[in-house]
PDB file of C-alpha atoms in Angstrom:
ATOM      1  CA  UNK A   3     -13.552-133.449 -54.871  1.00 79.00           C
ATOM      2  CA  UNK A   4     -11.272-136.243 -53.688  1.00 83.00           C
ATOM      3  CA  UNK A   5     -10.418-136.028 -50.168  1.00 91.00           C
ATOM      4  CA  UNK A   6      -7.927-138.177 -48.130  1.00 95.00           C
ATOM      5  CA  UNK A   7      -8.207-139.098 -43.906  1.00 96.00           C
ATOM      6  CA  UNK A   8      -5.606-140.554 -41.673  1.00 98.00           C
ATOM      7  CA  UNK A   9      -6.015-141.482 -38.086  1.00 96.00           C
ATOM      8  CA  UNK A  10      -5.114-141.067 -35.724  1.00 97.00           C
ATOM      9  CA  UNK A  11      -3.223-138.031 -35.958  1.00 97.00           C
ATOM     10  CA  UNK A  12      -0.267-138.635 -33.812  1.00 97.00           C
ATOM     11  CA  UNK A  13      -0.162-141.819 -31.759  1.00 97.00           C
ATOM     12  CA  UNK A  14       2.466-142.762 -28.497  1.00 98.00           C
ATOM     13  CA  UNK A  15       3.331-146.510 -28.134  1.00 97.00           C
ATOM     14  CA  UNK A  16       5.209-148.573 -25.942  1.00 98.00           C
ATOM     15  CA  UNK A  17       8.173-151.192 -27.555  1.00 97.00           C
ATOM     16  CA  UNK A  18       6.381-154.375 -27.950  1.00 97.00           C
ATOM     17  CA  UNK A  19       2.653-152.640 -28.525  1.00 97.00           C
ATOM     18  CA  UNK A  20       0.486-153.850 -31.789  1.00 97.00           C
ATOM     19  CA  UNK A  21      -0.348-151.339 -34.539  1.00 97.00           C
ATOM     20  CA  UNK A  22      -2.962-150.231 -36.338  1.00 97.00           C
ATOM     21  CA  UNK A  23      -3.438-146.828 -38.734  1.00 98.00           C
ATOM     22  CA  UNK A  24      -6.580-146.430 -40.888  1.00 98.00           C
ATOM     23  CA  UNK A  25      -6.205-144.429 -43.627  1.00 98.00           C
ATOM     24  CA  UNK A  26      -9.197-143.869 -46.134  1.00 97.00           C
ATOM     25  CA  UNK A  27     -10.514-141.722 -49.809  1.00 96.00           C
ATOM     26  CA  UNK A  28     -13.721-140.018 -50.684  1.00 94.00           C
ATOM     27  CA  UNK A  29     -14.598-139.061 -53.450  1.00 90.00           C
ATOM     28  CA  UNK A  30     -12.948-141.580 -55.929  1.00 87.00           C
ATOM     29  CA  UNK A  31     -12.978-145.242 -56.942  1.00 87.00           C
ATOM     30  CA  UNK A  32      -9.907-147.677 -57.300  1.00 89.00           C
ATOM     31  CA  UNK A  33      -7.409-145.371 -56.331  1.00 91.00           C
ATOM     32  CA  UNK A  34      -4.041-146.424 -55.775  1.00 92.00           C
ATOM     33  CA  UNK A  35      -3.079-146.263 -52.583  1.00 95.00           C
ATOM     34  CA  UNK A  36       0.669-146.050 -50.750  1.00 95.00           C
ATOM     35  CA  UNK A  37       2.191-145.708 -46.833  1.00 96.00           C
ATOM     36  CA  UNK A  38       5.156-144.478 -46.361  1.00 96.00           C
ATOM     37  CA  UNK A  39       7.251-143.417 -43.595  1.00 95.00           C
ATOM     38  CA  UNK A  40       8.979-140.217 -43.279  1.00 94.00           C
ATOM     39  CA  UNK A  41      11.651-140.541 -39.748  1.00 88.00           C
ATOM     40  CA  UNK A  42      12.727-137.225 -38.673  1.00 83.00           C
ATOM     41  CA  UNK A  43      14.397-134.875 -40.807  1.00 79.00           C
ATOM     42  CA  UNK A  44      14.812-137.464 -43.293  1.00 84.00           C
ATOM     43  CA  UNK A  45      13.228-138.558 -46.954  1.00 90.00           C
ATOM     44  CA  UNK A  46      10.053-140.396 -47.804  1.00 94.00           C
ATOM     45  CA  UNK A  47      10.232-144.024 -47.678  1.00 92.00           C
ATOM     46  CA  UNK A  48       7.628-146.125 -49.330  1.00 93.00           C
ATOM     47  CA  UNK A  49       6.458-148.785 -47.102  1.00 94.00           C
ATOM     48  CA  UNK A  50       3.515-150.725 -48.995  1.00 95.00           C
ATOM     49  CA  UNK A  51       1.277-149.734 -52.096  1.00 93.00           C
ATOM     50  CA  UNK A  52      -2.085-151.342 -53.383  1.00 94.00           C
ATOM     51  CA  UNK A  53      -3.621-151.647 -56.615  1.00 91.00           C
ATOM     52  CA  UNK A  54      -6.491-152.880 -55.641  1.00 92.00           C
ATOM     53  CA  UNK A  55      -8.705-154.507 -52.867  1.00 95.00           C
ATOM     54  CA  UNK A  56      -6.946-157.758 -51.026  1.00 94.00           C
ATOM     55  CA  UNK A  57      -3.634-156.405 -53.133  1.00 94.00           C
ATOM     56  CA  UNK A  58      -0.393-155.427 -51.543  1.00 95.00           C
ATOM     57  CA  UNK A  59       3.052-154.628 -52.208  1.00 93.00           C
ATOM     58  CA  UNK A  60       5.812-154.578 -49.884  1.00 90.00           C
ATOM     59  CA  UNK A  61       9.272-152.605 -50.909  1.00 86.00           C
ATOM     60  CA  UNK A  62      10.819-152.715 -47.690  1.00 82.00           C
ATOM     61  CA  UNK A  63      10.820-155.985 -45.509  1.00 67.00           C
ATOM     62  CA  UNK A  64      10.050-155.217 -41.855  1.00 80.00           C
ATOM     63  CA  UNK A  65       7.453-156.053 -39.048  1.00 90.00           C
ATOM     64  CA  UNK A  66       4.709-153.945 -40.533  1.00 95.00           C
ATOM     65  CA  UNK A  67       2.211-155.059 -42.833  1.00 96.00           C
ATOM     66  CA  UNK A  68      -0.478-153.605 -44.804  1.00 97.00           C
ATOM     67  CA  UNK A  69      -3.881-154.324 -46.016  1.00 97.00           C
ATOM     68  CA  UNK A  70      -6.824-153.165 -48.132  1.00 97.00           C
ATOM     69  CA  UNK A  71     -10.028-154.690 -47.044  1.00 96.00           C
ATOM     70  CA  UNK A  72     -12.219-151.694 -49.160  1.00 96.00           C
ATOM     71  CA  UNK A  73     -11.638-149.887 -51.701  1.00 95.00           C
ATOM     72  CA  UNK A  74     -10.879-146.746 -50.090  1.00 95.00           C
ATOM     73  CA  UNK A  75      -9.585-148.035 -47.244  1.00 97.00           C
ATOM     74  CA  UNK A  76      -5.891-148.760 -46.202  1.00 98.00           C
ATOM     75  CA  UNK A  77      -4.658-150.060 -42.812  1.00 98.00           C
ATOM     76  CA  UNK A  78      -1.007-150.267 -41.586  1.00 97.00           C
ATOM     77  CA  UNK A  79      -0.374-153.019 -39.108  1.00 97.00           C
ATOM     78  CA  UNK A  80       2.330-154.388 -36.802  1.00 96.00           C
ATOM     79  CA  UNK A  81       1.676-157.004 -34.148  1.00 96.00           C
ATOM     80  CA  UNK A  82       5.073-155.923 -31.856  1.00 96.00           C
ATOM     81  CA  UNK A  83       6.301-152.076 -32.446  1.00 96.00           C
ATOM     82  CA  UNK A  84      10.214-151.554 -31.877  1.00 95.00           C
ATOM     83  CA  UNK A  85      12.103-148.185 -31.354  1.00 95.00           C
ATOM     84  CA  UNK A  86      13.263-147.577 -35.023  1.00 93.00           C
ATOM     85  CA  UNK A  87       9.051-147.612 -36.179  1.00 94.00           C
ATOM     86  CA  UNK A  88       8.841-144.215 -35.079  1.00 95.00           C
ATOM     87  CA  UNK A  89       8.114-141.867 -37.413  1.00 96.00           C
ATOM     88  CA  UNK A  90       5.893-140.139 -39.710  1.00 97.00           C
ATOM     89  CA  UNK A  91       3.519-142.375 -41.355  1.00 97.00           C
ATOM     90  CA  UNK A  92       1.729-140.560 -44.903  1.00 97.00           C
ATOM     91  CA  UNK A  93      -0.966-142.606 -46.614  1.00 98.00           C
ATOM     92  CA  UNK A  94      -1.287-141.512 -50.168  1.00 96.00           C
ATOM     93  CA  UNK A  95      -3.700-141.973 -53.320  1.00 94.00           C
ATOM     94  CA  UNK A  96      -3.259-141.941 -56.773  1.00 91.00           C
ATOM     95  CA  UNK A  97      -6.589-141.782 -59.426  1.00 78.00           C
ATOM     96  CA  UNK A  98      -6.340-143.406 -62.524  1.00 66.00           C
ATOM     97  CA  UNK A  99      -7.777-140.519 -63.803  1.00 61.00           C
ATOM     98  CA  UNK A 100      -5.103-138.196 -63.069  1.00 55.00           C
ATOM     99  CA  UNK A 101      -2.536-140.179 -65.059  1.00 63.00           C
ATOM    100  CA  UNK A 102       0.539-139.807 -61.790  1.00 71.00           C
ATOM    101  CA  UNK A 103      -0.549-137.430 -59.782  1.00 86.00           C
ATOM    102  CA  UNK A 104      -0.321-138.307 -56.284  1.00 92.00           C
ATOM    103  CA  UNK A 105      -2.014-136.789 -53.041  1.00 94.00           C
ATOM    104  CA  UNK A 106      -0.810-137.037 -49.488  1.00 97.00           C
ATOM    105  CA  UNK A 107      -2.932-137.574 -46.464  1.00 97.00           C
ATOM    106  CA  UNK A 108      -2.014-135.647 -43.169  1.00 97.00           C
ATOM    107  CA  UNK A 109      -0.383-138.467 -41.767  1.00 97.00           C
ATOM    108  CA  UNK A 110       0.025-140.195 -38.184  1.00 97.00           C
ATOM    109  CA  UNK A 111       3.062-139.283 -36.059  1.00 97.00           C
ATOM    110  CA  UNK A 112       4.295-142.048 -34.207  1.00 97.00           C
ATOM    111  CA  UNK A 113       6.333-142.227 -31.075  1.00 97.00           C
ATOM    112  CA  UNK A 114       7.536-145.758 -29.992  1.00 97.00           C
ATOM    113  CA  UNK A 115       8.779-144.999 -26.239  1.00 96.00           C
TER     114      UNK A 115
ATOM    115  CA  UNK B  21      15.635-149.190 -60.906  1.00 83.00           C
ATOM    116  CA  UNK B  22      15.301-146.019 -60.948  1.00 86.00           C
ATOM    117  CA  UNK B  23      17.002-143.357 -59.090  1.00 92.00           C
ATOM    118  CA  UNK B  24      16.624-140.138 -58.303  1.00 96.00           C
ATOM    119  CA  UNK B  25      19.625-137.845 -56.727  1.00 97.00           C
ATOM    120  CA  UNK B  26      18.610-134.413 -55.301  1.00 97.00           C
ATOM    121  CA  UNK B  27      20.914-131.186 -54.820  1.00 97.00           C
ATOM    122  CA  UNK B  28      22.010-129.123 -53.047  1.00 97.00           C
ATOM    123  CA  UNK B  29      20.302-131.006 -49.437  1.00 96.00           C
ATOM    124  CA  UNK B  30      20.126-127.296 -47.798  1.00 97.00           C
ATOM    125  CA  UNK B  31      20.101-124.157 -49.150  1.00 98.00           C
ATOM    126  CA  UNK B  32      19.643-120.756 -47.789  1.00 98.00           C
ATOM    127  CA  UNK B  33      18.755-117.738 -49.878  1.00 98.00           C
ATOM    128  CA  UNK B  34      17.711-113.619 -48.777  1.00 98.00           C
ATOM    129  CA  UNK B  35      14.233-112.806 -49.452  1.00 98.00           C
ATOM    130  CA  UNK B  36      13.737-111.692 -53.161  1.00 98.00           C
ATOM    131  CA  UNK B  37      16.510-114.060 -54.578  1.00 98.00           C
ATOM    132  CA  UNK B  38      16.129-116.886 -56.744  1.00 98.00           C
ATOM    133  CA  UNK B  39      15.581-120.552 -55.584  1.00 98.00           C
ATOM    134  CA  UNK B  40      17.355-123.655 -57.618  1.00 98.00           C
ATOM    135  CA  UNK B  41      16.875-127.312 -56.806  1.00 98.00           C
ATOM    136  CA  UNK B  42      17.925-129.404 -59.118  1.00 98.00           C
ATOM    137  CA  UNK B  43      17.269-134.005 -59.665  1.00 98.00           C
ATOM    138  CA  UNK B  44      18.838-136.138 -61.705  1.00 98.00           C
ATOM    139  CA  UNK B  45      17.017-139.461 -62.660  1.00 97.00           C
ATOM    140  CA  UNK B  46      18.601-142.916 -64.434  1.00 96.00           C
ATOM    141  CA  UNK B  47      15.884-144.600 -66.056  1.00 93.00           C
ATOM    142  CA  UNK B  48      15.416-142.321 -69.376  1.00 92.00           C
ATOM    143  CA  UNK B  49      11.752-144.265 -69.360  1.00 91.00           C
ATOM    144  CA  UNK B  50      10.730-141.710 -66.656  1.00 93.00           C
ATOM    145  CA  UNK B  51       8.125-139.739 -68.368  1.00 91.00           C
ATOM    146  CA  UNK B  52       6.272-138.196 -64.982  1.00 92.00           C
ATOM    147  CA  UNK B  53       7.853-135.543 -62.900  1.00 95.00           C
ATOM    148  CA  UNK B  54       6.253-133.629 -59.860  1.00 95.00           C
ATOM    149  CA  UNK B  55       7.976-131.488 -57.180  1.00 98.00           C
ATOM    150  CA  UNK B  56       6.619-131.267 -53.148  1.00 98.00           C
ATOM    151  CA  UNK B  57       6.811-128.753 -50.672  1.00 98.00           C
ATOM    152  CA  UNK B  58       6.419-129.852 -47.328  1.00 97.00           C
ATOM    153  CA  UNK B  59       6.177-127.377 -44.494  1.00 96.00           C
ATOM    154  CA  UNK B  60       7.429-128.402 -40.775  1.00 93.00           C
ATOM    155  CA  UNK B  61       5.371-130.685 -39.467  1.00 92.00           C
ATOM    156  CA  UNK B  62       2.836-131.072 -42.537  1.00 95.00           C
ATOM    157  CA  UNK B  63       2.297-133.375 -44.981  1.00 97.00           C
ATOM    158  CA  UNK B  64       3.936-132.914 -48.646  1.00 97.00           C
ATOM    159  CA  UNK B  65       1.852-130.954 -50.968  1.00 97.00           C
ATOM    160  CA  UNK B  66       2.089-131.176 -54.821  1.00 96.00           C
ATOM    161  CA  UNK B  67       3.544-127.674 -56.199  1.00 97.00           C
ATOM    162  CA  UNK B  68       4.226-128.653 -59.918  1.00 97.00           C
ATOM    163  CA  UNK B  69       4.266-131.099 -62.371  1.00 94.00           C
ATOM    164  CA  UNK B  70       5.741-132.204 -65.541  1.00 94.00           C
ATOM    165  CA  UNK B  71       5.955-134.524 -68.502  1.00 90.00           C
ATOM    166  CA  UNK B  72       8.288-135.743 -70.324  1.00 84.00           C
ATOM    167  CA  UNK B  73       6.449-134.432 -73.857  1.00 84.00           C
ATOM    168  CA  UNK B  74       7.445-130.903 -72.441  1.00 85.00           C
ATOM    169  CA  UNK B  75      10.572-128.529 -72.129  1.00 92.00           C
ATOM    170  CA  UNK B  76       9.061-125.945 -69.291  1.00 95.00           C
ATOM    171  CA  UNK B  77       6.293-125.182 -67.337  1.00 94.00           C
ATOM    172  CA  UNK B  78       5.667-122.011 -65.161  1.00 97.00           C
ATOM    173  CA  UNK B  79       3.271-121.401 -62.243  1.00 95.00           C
ATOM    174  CA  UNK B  80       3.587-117.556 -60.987  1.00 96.00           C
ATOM    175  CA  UNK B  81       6.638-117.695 -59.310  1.00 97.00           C
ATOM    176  CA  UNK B  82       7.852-121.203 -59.534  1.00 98.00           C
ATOM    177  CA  UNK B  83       9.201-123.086 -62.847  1.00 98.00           C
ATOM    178  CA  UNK B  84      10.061-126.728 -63.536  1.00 98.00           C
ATOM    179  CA  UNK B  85      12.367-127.419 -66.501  1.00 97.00           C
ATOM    180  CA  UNK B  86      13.190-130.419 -68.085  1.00 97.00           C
ATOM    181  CA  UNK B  87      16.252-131.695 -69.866  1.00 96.00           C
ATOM    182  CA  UNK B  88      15.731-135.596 -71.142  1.00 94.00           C
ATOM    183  CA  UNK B  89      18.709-136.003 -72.823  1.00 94.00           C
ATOM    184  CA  UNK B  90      20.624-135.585 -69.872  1.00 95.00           C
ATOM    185  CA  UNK B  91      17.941-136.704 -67.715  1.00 96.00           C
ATOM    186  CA  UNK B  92      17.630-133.936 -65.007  1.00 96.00           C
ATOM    187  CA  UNK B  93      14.733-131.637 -64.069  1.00 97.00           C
ATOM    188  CA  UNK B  94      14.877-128.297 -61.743  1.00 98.00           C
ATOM    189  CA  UNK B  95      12.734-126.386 -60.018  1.00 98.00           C
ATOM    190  CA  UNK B  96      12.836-122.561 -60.098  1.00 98.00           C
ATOM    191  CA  UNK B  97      11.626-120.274 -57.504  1.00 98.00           C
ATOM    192  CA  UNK B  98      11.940-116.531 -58.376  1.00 98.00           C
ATOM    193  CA  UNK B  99      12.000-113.981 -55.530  1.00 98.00           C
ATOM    194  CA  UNK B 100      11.409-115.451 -52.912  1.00 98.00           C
ATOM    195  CA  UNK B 101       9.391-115.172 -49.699  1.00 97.00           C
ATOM    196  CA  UNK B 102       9.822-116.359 -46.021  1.00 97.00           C
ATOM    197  CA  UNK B 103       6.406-118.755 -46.482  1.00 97.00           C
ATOM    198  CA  UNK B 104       8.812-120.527 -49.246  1.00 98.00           C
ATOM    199  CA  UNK B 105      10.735-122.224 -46.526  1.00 98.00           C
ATOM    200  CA  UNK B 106       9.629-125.291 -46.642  1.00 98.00           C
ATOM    201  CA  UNK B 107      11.287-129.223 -47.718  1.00 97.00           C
ATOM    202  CA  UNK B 108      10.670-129.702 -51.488  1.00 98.00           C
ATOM    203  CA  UNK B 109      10.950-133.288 -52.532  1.00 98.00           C
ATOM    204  CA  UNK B 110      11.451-133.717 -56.275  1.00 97.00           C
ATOM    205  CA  UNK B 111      10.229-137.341 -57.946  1.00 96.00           C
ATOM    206  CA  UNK B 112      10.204-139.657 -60.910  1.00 95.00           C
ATOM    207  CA  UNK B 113       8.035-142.070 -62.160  1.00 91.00           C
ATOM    208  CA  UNK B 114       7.124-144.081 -65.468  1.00 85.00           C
ATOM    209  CA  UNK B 115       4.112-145.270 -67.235  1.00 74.00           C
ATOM    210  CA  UNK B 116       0.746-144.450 -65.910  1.00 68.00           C
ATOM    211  CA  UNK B 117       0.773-146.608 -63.140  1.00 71.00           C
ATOM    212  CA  UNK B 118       4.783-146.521 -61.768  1.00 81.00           C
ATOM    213  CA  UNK B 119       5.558-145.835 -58.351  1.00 88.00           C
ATOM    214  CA  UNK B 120       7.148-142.104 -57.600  1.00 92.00           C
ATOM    215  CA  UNK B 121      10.345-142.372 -56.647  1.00 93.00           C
ATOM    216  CA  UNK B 122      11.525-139.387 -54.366  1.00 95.00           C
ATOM    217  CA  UNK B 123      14.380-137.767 -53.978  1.00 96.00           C
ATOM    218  CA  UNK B 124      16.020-136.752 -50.309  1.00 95.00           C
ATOM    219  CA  UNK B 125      14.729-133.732 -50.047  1.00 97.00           C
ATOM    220  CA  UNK B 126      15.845-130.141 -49.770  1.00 97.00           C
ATOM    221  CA  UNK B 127      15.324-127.734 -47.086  1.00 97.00           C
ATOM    222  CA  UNK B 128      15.084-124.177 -48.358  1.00 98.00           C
ATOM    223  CA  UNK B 129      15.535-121.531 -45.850  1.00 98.00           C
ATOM    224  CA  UNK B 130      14.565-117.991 -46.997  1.00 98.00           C
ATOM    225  CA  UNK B 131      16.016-114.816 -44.805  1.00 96.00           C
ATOM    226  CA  UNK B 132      14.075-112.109 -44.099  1.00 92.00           C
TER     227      UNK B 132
END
């Protein structure tokens, strides 16, 4: 079974700090692969997504950036955190197999202080 | 684009009553719909699905149904429980390889 692992789990960081969350699939093989960002009480916002190794898609412009150096591997980046990055950060895949279904990882909570 | 608009945003109900969310989506080339509960603190968790070739589709106590003509889809809880509480995003997506796109989100609160 396909199984999906975020790190780290919740994360404090001063304003000006780099960034880096891992996120990464077992168990299937070109997935499709998303981060998005959840602020409190709020929607989910979708941040990057990936089709494939070395290829990204940004639908929000900010100072984070994404990138898929494996297959099953997906790393959120920023080199200077501000204030309004805070938030919950949910990596996700999607298996061509299973047409749209798509399957949430349990996500990094981030406090920018 | 499309767009997805989710109501009622809260919504409290007494234990045993019936639970209705309902989405409305604007591109009528949305053929993929799947609703998410996601408990305080937790990530979302798929709860039900549907496609576009279908009218219904039941799961013990919850129900998604689907009207494409006038492009909304609702989900259907029937007597409810206190572990129903929860944030259930609905979403919309097209093709086998479109993006989900979610609505806000709404927080059910069930009263013991």
């Amino acid at each position: 079974s396909q199984t999906i692992h975020q790190w780290p789990a919740t994360l404090v960081q001063p304003v000006g700090s780099p960034l880096s969350l891992e996120c990464t699939v077992e168990g299937t093989s070109n997935p499709n692969l998303y981060w998005y960002r959840q602020a409190a009480g709020r929607g989910l916002q979708l941040l990057f997504y990936s089709v494939g190794i070395g290829q990204i898609s940004s639908e929000v412009p900010q100072n984070l950036s994404a990138s898929r150096p494996q297959d099953r591997q997906f790393i959120l980046s920023s080199k200077k955190l501000l204030l309004s990055d805070s938030g919950f950060y949910l990596c996700a895949w999607r298996g061509d197999y299973n047409y749209n279904e798509q399957f949430f990882g349990p996500g990094t909570r981030l406090t920018v202080l | 684009g499309e767009n997805v608009e989710q109501h009622p945003s809260t919504l409290s109900v007494q234990e045993g009553d019936s639970a209705v969310i309902k989405c409305t989506y604007s591109d009528s080339a949305s053929n993929y719909f799947p609703w998410y509960k996601q408990e305080l603190g937790k990530r979302p968790q798929l709860i039900i699905d549907i496609r576009s070739n279908v009218g219904e589709k039941k799961d013990q106590r919850i129900a998604v149904t689907l009207n494409k003509t006038a492009k909304h889809f609702s989900l259907h809880i029937t007597e409810t429980q206190p572990e129903d509480s929860a944030v259930y995003f609905c979403a919309a997506s097209k093709g086998s390889q479109g993006n989900l796109i979610f609505g806000k989100g709404t927080k059910l609160s069930v009263k013991p």
